[in-house]
Coordinates of N, CA and C in Angstrom, one line a residue:
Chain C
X1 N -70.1 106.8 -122.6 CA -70.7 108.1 -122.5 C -69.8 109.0 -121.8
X2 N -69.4 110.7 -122.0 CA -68.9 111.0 -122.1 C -69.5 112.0 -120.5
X3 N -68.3 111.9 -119.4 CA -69.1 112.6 -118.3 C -67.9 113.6 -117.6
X4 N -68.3 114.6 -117.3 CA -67.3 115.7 -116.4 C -68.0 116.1 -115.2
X5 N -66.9 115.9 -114.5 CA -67.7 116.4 -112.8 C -66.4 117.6 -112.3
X6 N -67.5 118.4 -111.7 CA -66.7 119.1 -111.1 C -66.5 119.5 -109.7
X7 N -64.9 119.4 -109.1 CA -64.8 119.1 -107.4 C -63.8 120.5 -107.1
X8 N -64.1 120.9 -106.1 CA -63.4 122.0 -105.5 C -64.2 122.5 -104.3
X9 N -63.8 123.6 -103.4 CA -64.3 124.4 -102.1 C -65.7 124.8 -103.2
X10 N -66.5 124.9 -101.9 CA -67.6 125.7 -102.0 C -67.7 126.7 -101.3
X11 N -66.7 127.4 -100.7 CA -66.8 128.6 -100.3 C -65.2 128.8 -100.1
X12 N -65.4 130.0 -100.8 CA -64.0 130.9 -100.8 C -63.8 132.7 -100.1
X13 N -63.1 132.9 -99.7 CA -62.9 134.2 -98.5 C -62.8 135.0 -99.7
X14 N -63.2 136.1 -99.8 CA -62.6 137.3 -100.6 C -61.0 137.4 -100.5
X15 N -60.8 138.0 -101.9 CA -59.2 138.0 -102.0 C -58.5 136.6 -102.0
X16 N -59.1 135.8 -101.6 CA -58.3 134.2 -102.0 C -59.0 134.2 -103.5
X17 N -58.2 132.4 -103.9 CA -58.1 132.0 -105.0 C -59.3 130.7 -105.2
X18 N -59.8 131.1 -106.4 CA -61.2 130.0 -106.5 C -60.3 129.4 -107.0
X19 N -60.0 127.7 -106.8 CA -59.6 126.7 -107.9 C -60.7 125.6 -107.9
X20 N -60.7 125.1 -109.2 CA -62.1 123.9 -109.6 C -61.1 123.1 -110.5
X21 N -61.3 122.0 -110.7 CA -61.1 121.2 -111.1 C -62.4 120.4 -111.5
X22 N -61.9 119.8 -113.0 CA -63.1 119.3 -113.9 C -62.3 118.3 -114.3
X23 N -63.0 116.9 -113.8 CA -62.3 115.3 -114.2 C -63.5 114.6 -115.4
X24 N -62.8 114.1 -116.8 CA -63.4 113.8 -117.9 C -63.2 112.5 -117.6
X25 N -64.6 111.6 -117.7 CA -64.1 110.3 -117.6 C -65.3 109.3 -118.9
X26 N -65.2 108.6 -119.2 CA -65.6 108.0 -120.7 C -64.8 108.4 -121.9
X27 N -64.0 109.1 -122.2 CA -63.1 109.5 -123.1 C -62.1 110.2 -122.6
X28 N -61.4 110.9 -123.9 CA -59.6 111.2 -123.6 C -59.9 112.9 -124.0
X29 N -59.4 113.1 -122.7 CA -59.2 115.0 -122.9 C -58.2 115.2 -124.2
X30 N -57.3 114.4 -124.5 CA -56.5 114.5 -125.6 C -56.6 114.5 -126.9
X31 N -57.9 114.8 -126.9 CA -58.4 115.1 -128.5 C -58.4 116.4 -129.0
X32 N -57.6 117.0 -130.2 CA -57.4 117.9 -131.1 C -58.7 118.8 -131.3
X33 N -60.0 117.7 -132.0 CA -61.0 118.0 -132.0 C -62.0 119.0 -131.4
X34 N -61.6 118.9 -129.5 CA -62.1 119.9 -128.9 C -61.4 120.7 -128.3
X35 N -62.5 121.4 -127.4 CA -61.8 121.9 -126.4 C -62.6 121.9 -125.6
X36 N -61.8 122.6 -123.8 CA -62.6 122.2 -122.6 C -62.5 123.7 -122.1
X37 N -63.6 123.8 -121.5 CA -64.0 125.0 -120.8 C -64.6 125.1 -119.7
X38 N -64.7 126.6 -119.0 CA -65.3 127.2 -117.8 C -66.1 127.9 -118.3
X39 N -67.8 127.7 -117.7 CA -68.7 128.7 -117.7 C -69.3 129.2 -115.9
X40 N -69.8 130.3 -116.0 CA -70.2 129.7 -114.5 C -72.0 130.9 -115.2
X41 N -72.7 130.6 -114.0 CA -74.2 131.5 -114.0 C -74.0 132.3 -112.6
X42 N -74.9 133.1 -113.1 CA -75.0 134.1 -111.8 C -76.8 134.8 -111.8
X43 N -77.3 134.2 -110.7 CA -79.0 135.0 -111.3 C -78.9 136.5 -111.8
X44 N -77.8 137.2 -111.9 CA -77.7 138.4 -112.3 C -77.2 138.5 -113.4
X45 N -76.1 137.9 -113.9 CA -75.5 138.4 -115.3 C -75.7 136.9 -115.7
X46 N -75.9 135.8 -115.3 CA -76.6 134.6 -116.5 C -75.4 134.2 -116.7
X47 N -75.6 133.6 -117.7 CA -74.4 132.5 -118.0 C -73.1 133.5 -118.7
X48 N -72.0 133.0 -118.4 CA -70.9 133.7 -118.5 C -69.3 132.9 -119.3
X49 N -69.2 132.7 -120.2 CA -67.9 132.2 -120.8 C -66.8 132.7 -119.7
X50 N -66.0 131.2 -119.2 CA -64.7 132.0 -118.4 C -63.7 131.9 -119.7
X51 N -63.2 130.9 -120.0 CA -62.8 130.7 -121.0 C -62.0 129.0 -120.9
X52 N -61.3 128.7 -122.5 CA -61.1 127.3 -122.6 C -59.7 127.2 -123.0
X53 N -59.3 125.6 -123.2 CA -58.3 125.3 -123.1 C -58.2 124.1 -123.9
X54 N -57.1 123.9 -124.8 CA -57.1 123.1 -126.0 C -56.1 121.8 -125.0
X55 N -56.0 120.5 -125.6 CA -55.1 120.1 -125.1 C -53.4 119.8 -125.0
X56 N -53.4 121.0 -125.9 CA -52.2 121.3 -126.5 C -51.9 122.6 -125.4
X57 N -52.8 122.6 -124.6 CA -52.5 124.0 -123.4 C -52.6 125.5 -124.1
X58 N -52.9 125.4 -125.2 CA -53.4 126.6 -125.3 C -54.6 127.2 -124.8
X59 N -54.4 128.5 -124.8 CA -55.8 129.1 -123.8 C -56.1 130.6 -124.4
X60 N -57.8 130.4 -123.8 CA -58.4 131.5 -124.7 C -59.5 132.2 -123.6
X61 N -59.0 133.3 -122.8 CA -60.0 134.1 -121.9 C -61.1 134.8 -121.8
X62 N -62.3 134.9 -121.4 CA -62.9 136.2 -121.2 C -61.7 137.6 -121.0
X63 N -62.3 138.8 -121.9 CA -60.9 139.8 -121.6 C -61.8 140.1 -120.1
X64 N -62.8 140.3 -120.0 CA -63.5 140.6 -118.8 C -62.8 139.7 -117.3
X65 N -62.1 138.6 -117.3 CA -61.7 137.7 -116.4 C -60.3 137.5 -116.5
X66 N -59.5 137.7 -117.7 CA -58.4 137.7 -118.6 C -57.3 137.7 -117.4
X67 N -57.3 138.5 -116.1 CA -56.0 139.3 -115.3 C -56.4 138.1 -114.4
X68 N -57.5 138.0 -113.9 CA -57.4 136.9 -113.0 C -57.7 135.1 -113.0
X69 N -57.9 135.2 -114.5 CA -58.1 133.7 -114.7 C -56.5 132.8 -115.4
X70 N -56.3 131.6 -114.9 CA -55.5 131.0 -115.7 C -56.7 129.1 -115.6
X71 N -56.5 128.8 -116.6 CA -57.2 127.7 -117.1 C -55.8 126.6 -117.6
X72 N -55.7 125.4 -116.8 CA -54.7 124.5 -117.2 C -55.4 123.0 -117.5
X73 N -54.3 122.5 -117.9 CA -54.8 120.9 -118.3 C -54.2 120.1 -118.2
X74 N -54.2 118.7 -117.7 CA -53.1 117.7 -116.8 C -53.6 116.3 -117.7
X75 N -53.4 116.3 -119.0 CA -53.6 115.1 -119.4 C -53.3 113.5 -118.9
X76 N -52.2 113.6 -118.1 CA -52.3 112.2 -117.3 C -53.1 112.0 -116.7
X77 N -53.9 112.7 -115.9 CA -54.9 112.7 -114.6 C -56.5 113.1 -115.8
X78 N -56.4 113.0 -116.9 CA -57.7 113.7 -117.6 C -58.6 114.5 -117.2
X79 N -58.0 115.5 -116.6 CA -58.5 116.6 -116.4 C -57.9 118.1 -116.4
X80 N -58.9 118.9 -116.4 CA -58.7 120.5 -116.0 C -59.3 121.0 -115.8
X81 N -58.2 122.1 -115.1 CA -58.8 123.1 -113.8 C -58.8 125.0 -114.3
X82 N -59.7 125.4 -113.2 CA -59.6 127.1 -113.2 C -59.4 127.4 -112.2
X83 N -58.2 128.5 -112.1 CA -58.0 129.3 -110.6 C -58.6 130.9 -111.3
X84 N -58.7 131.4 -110.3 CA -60.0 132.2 -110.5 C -59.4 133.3 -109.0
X85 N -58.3 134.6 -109.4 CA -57.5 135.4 -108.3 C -58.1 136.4 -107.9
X86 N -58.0 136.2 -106.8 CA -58.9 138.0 -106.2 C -60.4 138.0 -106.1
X87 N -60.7 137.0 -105.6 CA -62.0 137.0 -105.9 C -63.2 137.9 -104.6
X88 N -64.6 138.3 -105.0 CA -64.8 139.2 -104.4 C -66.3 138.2 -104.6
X89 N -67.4 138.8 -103.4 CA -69.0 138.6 -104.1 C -69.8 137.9 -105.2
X90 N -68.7 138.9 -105.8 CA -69.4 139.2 -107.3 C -69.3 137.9 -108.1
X91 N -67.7 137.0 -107.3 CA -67.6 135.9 -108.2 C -68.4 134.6 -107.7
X92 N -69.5 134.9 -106.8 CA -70.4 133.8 -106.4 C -71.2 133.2 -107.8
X93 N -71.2 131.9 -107.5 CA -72.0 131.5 -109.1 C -72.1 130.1 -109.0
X94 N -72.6 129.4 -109.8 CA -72.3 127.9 -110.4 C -71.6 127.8 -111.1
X95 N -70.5 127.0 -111.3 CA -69.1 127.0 -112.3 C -69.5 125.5 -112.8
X96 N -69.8 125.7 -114.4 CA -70.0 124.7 -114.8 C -68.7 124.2 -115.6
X97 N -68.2 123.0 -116.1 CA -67.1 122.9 -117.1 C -67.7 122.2 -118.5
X98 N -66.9 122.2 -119.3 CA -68.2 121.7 -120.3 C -66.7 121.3 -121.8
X99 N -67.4 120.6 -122.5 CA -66.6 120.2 -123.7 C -67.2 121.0 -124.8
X100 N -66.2 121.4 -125.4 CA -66.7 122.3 -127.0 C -65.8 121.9 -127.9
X101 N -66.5 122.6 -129.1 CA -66.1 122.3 -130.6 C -66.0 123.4 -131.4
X102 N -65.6 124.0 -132.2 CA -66.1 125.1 -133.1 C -67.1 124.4 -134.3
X103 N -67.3 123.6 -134.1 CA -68.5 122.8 -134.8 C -69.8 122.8 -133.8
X104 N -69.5 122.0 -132.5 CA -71.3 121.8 -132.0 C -70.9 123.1 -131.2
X105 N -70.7 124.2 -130.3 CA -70.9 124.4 -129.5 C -70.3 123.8 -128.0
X106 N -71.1 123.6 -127.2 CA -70.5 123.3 -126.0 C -71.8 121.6 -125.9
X107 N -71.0 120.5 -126.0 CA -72.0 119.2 -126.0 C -72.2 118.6 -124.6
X108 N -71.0 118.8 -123.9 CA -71.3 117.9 -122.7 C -70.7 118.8 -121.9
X109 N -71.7 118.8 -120.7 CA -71.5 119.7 -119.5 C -71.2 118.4 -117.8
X110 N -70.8 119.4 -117.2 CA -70.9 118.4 -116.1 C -72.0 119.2 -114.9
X111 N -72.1 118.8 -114.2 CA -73.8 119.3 -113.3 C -73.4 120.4 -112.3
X112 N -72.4 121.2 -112.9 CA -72.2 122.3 -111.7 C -71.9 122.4 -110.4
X113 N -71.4 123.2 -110.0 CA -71.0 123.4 -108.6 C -71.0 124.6 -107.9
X114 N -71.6 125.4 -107.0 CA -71.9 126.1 -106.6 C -70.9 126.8 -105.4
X115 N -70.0 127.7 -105.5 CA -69.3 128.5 -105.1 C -69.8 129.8 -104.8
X116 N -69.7 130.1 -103.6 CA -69.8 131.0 -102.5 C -68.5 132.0 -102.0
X117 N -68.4 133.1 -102.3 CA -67.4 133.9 -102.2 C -67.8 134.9 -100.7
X118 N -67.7 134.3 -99.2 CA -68.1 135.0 -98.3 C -66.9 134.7 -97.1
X119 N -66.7 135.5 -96.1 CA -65.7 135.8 -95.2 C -66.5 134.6 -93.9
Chain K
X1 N -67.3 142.5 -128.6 CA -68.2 141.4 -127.8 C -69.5 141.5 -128.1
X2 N -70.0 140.0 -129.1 CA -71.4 140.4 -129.4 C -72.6 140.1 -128.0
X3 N -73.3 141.0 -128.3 CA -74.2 140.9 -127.4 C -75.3 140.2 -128.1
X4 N -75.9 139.2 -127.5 CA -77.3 138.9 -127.8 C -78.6 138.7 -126.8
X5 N -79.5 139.0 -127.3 CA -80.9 139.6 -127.1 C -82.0 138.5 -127.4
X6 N -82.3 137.9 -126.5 CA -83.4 137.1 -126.8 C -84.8 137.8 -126.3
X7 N -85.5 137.5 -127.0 CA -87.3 137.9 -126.9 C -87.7 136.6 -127.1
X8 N -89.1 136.6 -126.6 CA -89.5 137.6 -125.2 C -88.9 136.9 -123.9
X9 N -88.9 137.1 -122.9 CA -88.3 137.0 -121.6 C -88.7 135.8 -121.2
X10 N -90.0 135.8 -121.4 CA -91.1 134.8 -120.8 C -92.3 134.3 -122.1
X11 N -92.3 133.5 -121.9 CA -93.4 132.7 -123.2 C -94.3 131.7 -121.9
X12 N -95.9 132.4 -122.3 CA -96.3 131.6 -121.8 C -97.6 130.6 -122.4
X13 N -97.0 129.1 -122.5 CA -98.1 128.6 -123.7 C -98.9 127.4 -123.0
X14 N -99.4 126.8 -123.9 CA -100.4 125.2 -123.3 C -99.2 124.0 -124.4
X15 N -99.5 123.2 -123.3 CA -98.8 121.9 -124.0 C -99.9 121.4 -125.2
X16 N -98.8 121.5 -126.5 CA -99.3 121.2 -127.9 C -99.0 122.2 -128.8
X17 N -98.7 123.3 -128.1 CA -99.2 124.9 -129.1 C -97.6 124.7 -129.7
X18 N -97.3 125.4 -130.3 CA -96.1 126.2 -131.0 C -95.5 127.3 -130.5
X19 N -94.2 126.5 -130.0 CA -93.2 128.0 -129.4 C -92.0 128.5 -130.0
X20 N -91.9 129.6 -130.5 CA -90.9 130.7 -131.1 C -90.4 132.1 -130.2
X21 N -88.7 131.3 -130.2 CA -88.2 132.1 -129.4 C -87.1 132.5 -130.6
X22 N -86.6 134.0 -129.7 CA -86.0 134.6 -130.9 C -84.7 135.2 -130.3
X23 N -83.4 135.0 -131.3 CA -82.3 135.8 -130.8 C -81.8 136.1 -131.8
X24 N -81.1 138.1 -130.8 CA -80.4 139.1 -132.2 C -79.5 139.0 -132.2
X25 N -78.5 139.2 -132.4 CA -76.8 139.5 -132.3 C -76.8 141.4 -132.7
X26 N -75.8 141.4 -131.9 CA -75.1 142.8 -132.2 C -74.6 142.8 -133.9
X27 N -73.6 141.7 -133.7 CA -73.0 141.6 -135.1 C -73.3 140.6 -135.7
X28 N -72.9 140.4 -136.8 CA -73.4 139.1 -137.9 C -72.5 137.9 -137.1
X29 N -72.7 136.5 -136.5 CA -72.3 135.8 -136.0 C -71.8 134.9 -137.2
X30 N -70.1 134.8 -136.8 CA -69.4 134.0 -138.0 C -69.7 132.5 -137.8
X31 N -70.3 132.2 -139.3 CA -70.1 131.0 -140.2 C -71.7 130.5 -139.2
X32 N -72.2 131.5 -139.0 CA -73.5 130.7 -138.2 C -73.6 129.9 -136.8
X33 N -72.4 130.3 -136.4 CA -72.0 129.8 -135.0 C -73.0 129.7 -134.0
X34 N -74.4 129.6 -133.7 CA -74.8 129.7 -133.1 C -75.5 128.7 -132.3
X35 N -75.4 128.6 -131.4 CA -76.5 127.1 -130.6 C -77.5 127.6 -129.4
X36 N -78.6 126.9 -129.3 CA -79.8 127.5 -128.5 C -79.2 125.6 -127.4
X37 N -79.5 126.4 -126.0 CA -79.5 125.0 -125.2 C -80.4 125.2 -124.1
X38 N -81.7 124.3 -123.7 CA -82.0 124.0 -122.5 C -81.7 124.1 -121.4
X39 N -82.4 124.5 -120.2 CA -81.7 124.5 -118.8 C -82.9 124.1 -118.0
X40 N -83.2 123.2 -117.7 CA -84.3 123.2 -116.1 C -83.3 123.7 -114.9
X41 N -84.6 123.3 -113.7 CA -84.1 123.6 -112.8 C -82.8 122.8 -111.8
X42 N -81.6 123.4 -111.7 CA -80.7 122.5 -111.0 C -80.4 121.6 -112.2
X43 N -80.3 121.8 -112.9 CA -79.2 121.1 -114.2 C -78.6 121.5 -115.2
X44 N -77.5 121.4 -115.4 CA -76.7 122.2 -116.6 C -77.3 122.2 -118.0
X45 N -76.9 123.7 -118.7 CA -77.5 123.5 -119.7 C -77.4 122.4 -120.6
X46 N -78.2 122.2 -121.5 CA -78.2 121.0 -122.4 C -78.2 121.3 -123.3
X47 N -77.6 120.7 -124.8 CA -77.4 121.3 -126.2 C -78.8 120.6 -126.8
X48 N -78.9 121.5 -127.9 CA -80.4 121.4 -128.6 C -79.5 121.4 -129.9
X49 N -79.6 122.8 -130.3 CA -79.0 123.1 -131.8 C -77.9 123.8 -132.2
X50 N -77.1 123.2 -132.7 CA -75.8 123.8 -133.0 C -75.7 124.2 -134.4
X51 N -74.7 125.0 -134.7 CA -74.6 125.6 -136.4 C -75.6 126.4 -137.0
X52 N -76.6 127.1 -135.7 CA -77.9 127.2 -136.2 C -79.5 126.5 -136.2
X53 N -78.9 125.3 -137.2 CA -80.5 124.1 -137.2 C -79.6 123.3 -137.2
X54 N -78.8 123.0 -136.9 CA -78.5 121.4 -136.8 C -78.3 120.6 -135.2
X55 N -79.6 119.5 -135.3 CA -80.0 118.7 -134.3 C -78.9 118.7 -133.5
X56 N -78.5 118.4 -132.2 CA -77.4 117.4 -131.2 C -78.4 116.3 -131.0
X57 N -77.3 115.2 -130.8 CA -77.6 114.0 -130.5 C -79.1 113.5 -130.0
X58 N -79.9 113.0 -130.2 CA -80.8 112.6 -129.6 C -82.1 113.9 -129.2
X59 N -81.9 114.6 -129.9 CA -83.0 115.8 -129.6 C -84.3 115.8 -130.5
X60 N -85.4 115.5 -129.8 CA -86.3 115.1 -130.8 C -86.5 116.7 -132.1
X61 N -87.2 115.9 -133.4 CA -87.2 116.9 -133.9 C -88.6 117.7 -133.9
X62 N -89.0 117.7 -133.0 CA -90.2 118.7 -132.7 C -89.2 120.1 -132.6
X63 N -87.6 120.1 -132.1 CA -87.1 121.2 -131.8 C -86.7 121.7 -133.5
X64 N -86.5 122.7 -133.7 CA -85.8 123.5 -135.1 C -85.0 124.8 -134.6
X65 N -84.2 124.9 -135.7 CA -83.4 126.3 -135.4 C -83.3 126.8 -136.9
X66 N -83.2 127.6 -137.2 CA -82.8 128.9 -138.1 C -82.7 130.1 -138.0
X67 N -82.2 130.6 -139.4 CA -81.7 132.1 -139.0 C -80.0 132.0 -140.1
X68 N -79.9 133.4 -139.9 CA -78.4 133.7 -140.3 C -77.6 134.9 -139.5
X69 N -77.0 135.0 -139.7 CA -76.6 136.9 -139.8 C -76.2 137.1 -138.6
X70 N -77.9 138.0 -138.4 CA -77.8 138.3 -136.9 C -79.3 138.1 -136.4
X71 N -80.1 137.5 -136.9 CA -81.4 136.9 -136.2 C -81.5 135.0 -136.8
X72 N -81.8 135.0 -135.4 CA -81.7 133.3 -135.3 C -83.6 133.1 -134.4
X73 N -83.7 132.0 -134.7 CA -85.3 131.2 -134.2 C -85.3 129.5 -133.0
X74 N -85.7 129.6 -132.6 CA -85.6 128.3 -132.1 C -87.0 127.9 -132.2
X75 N -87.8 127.1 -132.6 CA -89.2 126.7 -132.6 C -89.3 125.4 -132.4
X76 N -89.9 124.9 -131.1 CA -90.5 123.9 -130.7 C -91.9 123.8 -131.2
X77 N -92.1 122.8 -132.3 CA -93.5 123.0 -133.0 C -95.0 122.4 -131.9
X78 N -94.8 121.7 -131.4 CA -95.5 121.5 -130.4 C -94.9 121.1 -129.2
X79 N -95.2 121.7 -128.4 CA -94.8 122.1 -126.9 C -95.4 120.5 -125.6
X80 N -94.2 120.0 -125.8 CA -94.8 118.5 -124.4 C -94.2 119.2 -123.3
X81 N -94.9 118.5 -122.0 CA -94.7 118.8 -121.0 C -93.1 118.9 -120.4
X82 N -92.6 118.2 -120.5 CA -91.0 118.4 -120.5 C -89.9 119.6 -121.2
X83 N -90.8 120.1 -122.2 CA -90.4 121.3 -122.8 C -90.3 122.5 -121.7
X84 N -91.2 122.3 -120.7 CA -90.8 123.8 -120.0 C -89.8 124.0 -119.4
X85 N -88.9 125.0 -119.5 CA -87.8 125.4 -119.4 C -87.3 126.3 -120.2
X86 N -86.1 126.6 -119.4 CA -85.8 128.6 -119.8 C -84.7 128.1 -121.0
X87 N -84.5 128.5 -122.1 CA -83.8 128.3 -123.3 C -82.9 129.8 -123.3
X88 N -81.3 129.3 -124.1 CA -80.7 130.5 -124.2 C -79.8 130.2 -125.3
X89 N -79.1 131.4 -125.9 CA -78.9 131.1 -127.6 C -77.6 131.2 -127.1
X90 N -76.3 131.2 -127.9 CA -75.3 130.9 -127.8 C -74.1 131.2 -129.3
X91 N -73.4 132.0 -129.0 CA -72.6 132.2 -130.3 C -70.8 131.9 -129.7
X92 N -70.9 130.6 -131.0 CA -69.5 130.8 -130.6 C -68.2 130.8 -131.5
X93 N -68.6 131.3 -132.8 CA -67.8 131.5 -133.8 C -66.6 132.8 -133.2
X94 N -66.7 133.9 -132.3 CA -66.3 135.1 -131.8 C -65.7 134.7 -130.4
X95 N -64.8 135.3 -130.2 CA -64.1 135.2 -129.1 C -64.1 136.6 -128.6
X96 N -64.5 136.9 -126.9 CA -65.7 136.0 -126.3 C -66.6 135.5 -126.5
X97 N -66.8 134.0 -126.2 CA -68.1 133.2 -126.5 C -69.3 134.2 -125.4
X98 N -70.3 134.0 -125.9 CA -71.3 134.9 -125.3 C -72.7 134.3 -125.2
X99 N -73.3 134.2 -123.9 CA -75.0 133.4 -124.3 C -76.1 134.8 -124.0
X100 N -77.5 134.4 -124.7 CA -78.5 135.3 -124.8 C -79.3 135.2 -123.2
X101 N -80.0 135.8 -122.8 CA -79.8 136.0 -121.4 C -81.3 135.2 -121.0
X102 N -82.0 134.5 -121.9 CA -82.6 133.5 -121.9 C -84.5 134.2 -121.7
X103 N -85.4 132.9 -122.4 CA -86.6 132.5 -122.8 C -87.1 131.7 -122.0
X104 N -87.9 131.9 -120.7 CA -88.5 130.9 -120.2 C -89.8 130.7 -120.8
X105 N -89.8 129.1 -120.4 CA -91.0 129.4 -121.8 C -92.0 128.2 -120.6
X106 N -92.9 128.5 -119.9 CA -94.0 128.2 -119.0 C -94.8 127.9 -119.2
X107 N -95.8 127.1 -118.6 CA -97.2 126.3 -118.3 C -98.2 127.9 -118.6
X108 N -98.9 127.8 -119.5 CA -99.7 128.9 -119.2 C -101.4 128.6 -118.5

């Protein structure tokens, strides 16, 4: 069974850098077939595409996040991560990671993590 | 960036009845890209239906999806206790992927 957890700060200062890290473990991030991603929620604007990453390291952004997001992937360690620059309030949320397809959607998520953007 | 629009906000029914939830797209969503997923409370969302109507893994089929274009359905033909929870649609043929801003659908 196919499981992602995600580990990083739960609170970050304005103007620093959110990083999260998402470790896949029951299978191989190294499959063609998908791709891995950042969502996060906000009780205000709801669920939010950050954007994904193939394992070939290609990457595909929100334009809305585009300047401050970079999304990588470390196949030896089967995992990846989001740094997330300049962050302000606004970027408080649950950051989920999740596996997708251009077939299903997004199938497997991992249970969120809640980040706090306060001084 | 398509935008989607789910009605109504709030559904509120009795366990057994029939629930239909509804989402629009701005634009015609390519090749039907569309998936509706589950969320309780304190758990990530969960996939229901992808491609439109087609099941994910293990989802009973009391759930259905259809639609084309730019109007899609999600209908839970009878409603078990476990079913309450807020539902949101999902397109991801278009880059930005984009979700519908969700259907809670409650104990009435």
């Amino acid at each position: 069974q196919l499981q992602l957890q995600e580990s990083g700060p739960g609170l970050v200062k304005p103007s620093e850098t959110l990083s999260l890290t998402c470790t896949v473990s029951g299978g191989s991030i190294s499959s063609s077939s998908y791709y891995w991603g950042w969502i996060r929620q906000t009780p205000g604007k709801g669920l939010e595409w950050i954007g994904s990453i193939y394992y070939s390291g290609s990457t595909y952004y929100n334009p809305s996040l585009k300047s401050r997001v970079t999304i990588s992937v470390d196949t030896s360690q089967n995992q990846f991560s989001l740094n997330l620059r300049s962050v302000t309030a606004a970027d408080t949320a649950v950051y989920y990671c999740a596996r997708g397809s251009g077939d299903l959607g997004s199938d497997y998520w991992g249970q969120g993590t809640l980040v706090t953007v306060s001084s | 960036e398509i935008v989607l629009t789910q009605s109504p906000g709030t559904l509120s029914l009795s366990p057994g009845e029939r629930a239909t939830l509804s989402c629009r797209a701005s634009q015609s969503v390519s090749a039907g890209y569309l998936a509706w997923y589950q969320q309780k409370p304190g758990q990530a969302p969960r996939l229901l239906i992808y491609g439109a109507s087609s099941r994910a893994t293990g989802i009973p089929d009391r759930f259905s999806g259809s639609g084309s274009g730019t109007d899609f359905t999600l209908t839970i033909s009878r409603l078990e206790p476990e079913d309450f929870a807020v539902y949101y649609c999902q397109q991801y043929g278009n880059s930005p992927l984009t979700f519908g801003g969700g259907t809670k659908v409650e104990i009435k």
